[in-house]
PDB file of C-alpha atoms in Angstrom:
ATOM      1  CA  UNK A   1      -7.338  -6.707 -24.713  1.00  0.00           C
ATOM      2  CA  UNK A   2      -8.796  -8.915 -22.207  1.00  0.00           C
ATOM      3  CA  UNK A   3      -7.249 -12.032 -20.484  1.00  0.00           C
ATOM      4  CA  UNK A   4     -10.087 -13.211 -18.624  1.00  0.00           C
ATOM      5  CA  UNK A   5     -12.769 -14.843 -21.198  1.00  0.00           C
ATOM      6  CA  UNK A   6     -15.303 -14.504 -18.942  1.00  0.00           C
ATOM      7  CA  UNK A   7     -14.824 -10.820 -18.442  1.00  0.00           C
ATOM      8  CA  UNK A   8     -14.672 -10.813 -21.876  1.00  0.00           C
ATOM      9  CA  UNK A   9     -18.335 -12.120 -22.169  1.00  0.00           C
ATOM     10  CA  UNK A  10     -19.432  -9.768 -19.493  1.00  0.00           C
ATOM     11  CA  UNK A  11     -17.743  -6.666 -21.766  1.00  0.00           C
ATOM     12  CA  UNK A  12     -19.542  -7.848 -24.920  1.00  0.00           C
ATOM     13  CA  UNK A  13     -22.690  -8.527 -23.412  1.00  0.00           C
ATOM     14  CA  UNK A  14     -22.435  -5.156 -21.621  1.00  0.00           C
ATOM     15  CA  UNK A  15     -21.779  -3.180 -24.976  1.00  0.00           C
ATOM     16  CA  UNK A  16     -24.632  -4.810 -26.882  1.00  0.00           C
ATOM     17  CA  UNK A  17     -26.796  -3.841 -24.109  1.00  0.00           C
ATOM     18  CA  UNK A  18     -25.619  -0.283 -24.246  1.00  0.00           C
ATOM     19  CA  UNK A  19     -26.102  -0.602 -28.355  1.00  0.00           C
ATOM     20  CA  UNK A  20     -22.173   0.066 -28.676  1.00  0.00           C
ATOM     21  CA  UNK A  21     -19.815  -1.568 -31.509  1.00  0.00           C
ATOM     22  CA  UNK A  22     -17.012  -3.349 -29.663  1.00  0.00           C
ATOM     23  CA  UNK A  23     -14.133  -4.932 -31.141  1.00  0.00           C
ATOM     24  CA  UNK A  24     -11.890  -7.506 -28.939  1.00  0.00           C
ATOM     25  CA  UNK A  25      -8.178  -7.932 -29.627  1.00  0.00           C
ATOM     26  CA  UNK A  26      -6.659 -10.933 -28.756  1.00  0.00           C
ATOM     27  CA  UNK A  27      -2.910 -10.037 -29.829  1.00  0.00           C
ATOM     28  CA  UNK A  28      -0.835  -6.791 -30.334  1.00  0.00           C
ATOM     29  CA  UNK A  29      -1.629  -7.773 -34.054  1.00  0.00           C
ATOM     30  CA  UNK A  30      -5.172  -7.363 -33.576  1.00  0.00           C
ATOM     31  CA  UNK A  31      -4.698  -4.174 -31.842  1.00  0.00           C
ATOM     32  CA  UNK A  32      -2.714  -2.594 -34.782  1.00  0.00           C
ATOM     33  CA  UNK A  33      -5.051  -3.817 -37.103  1.00  0.00           C
ATOM     34  CA  UNK A  34      -8.338  -2.482 -35.144  1.00  0.00           C
ATOM     35  CA  UNK A  35      -6.323   1.177 -35.995  1.00  0.00           C
ATOM     36  CA  UNK A  36      -7.635   1.519 -39.236  1.00  0.00           C
ATOM     37  CA  UNK A  37     -11.326   1.803 -37.381  1.00  0.00           C
ATOM     38  CA  UNK A  38     -10.357   4.714 -35.080  1.00  0.00           C
ATOM     39  CA  UNK A  39     -11.678   3.635 -31.715  1.00  0.00           C
ATOM     40  CA  UNK A  40     -13.013   6.575 -29.321  1.00  0.00           C
ATOM     41  CA  UNK A  41     -10.440   4.606 -26.838  1.00  0.00           C
ATOM     42  CA  UNK A  42      -8.653   1.045 -25.664  1.00  0.00           C
ATOM     43  CA  UNK A  43      -9.519  -1.207 -23.042  1.00  0.00           C
ATOM     44  CA  UNK A  44      -6.531  -3.165 -21.887  1.00  0.00           C
ATOM     45  CA  UNK A  45      -6.005  -5.596 -19.259  1.00  0.00           C
ATOM     46  CA  UNK A  46      -2.850  -4.552 -17.375  1.00  0.00           C
ATOM     47  CA  UNK A  47      -2.754  -8.241 -15.561  1.00  0.00           C
ATOM     48  CA  UNK A  48      -2.674 -10.300 -19.026  1.00  0.00           C
ATOM     49  CA  UNK A  49       0.850 -10.630 -19.335  1.00  0.00           C
ATOM     50  CA  UNK A  50       0.678  -9.187 -22.746  1.00  0.00           C
ATOM     51  CA  UNK A  51       3.423  -7.350 -25.026  1.00  0.00           C
ATOM     52  CA  UNK A  52       2.362  -4.055 -23.314  1.00  0.00           C
ATOM     53  CA  UNK A  53       5.467  -1.780 -24.993  1.00  0.00           C
ATOM     54  CA  UNK A  54       4.318  -2.745 -28.784  1.00  0.00           C
ATOM     55  CA  UNK A  55       0.567  -2.479 -27.388  1.00  0.00           C
ATOM     56  CA  UNK A  56       0.832   1.206 -26.214  1.00  0.00           C
ATOM     57  CA  UNK A  57       3.353   1.819 -29.193  1.00  0.00           C
ATOM     58  CA  UNK A  58       0.767   1.188 -31.750  1.00  0.00           C
ATOM     59  CA  UNK A  59      -2.284   3.026 -29.208  1.00  0.00           C
ATOM     60  CA  UNK A  60      -0.125   5.952 -28.997  1.00  0.00           C
ATOM     61  CA  UNK A  61       0.645   6.412 -32.564  1.00  0.00           C
ATOM     62  CA  UNK A  62      -2.494   6.307 -33.474  1.00  0.00           C
ATOM     63  CA  UNK A  63      -3.501   8.621 -31.102  1.00  0.00           C
ATOM     64  CA  UNK A  64      -6.200   6.379 -29.004  1.00  0.00           C
ATOM     65  CA  UNK A  65      -6.395   7.056 -25.314  1.00  0.00           C
ATOM     66  CA  UNK A  66      -6.285   3.876 -23.021  1.00  0.00           C
ATOM     67  CA  UNK A  67      -8.714   2.933 -20.107  1.00  0.00           C
ATOM     68  CA  UNK A  68      -6.619   0.389 -18.331  1.00  0.00           C
ATOM     69  CA  UNK A  69      -7.622  -1.787 -15.494  1.00  0.00           C
ATOM     70  CA  UNK A  70      -5.673  -3.768 -12.926  1.00  0.00           C
ATOM     71  CA  UNK A  71      -6.597  -5.151  -9.546  1.00  0.00           C
ATOM     72  CA  UNK A  72      -5.713  -4.140  -6.285  1.00  0.00           C
ATOM     73  CA  UNK A  73      -3.383  -6.720  -5.713  1.00  0.00           C
ATOM     74  CA  UNK A  74      -1.139  -6.170  -8.666  1.00  0.00           C
ATOM     75  CA  UNK A  75      -1.963  -2.268  -8.559  1.00  0.00           C
ATOM     76  CA  UNK A  76       1.994  -1.598  -7.527  1.00  0.00           C
ATOM     77  CA  UNK A  77       3.015  -4.429 -10.085  1.00  0.00           C
ATOM     78  CA  UNK A  78       1.748  -2.512 -12.859  1.00  0.00           C
ATOM     79  CA  UNK A  79       2.308   0.730 -11.895  1.00  0.00           C
ATOM     80  CA  UNK A  80       5.110   1.472 -14.764  1.00  0.00           C
ATOM     81  CA  UNK A  81       2.226   1.504 -17.141  1.00  0.00           C
ATOM     82  CA  UNK A  82      -0.091   3.755 -15.617  1.00  0.00           C
ATOM     83  CA  UNK A  83       1.711   6.925 -17.262  1.00  0.00           C
ATOM     84  CA  UNK A  84       0.791   5.840 -20.528  1.00  0.00           C
ATOM     85  CA  UNK A  85      -2.878   5.141 -19.783  1.00  0.00           C
ATOM     86  CA  UNK A  86      -5.599   8.162 -19.852  1.00  0.00           C
ATOM     87  CA  UNK A  87      -7.255   6.617 -16.409  1.00  0.00           C
ATOM     88  CA  UNK A  88      -6.612   3.478 -14.724  1.00  0.00           C
ATOM     89  CA  UNK A  89      -9.185   1.511 -12.489  1.00  0.00           C
ATOM     90  CA  UNK A  90      -9.882  -1.709 -11.169  1.00  0.00           C
ATOM     91  CA  UNK A  91     -11.661  -4.451 -12.496  1.00  0.00           C
ATOM     92  CA  UNK A  92     -14.497  -3.956  -9.748  1.00  0.00           C
ATOM     93  CA  UNK A  93     -14.656  -0.104 -10.512  1.00  0.00           C
ATOM     94  CA  UNK A  94     -14.495  -1.003 -14.441  1.00  0.00           C
ATOM     95  CA  UNK A  95     -17.893  -3.335 -13.916  1.00  0.00           C
ATOM     96  CA  UNK A  96     -19.304  -0.546 -12.123  1.00  0.00           C
ATOM     97  CA  UNK A  97     -18.721   2.365 -14.586  1.00  0.00           C
ATOM     98  CA  UNK A  98     -18.496  -0.058 -17.773  1.00  0.00           C
ATOM     99  CA  UNK A  99     -21.858   1.013 -19.337  1.00  0.00           C
ATOM    100  CA  UNK A 100     -21.475   4.637 -18.745  1.00  0.00           C
ATOM    101  CA  UNK A 101     -17.371   4.413 -20.223  1.00  0.00           C
ATOM    102  CA  UNK A 102     -18.900   2.303 -23.426  1.00  0.00           C
ATOM    103  CA  UNK A 103     -21.297   5.319 -24.191  1.00  0.00           C
ATOM    104  CA  UNK A 104     -19.342   8.346 -23.342  1.00  0.00           C
ATOM    105  CA  UNK A 105     -15.612   7.261 -23.546  1.00  0.00           C
ATOM    106  CA  UNK A 106     -12.668   8.060 -21.814  1.00  0.00           C
ATOM    107  CA  UNK A 107     -10.948  11.645 -22.091  1.00  0.00           C
ATOM    108  CA  UNK A 108      -7.282  11.519 -23.019  1.00  0.00           C
TER     109      UNK A 108
END
């Protein structure tokens, strides 16, 4: 789940160029439905004002690791969610590492 539509487009294009299938979720129901496909990991925008408790419950129940991103400015505010993630990076780091992460995944 990613809030920024321009960033969604960048992620989609990066996945296309890396030849990696990608499913984007718009709400917690989409996340729950996507678990049937057993994704390698979930990418989660911690700055999106989503129902994080519900999203994390669904991902944890399915055993799906979470790669989350935040901004430097919101790192402290999003800190409570960091412990439930396999990895938390800034948006800038994610952009730089996205092709590799899409191909290789993120360790749980």
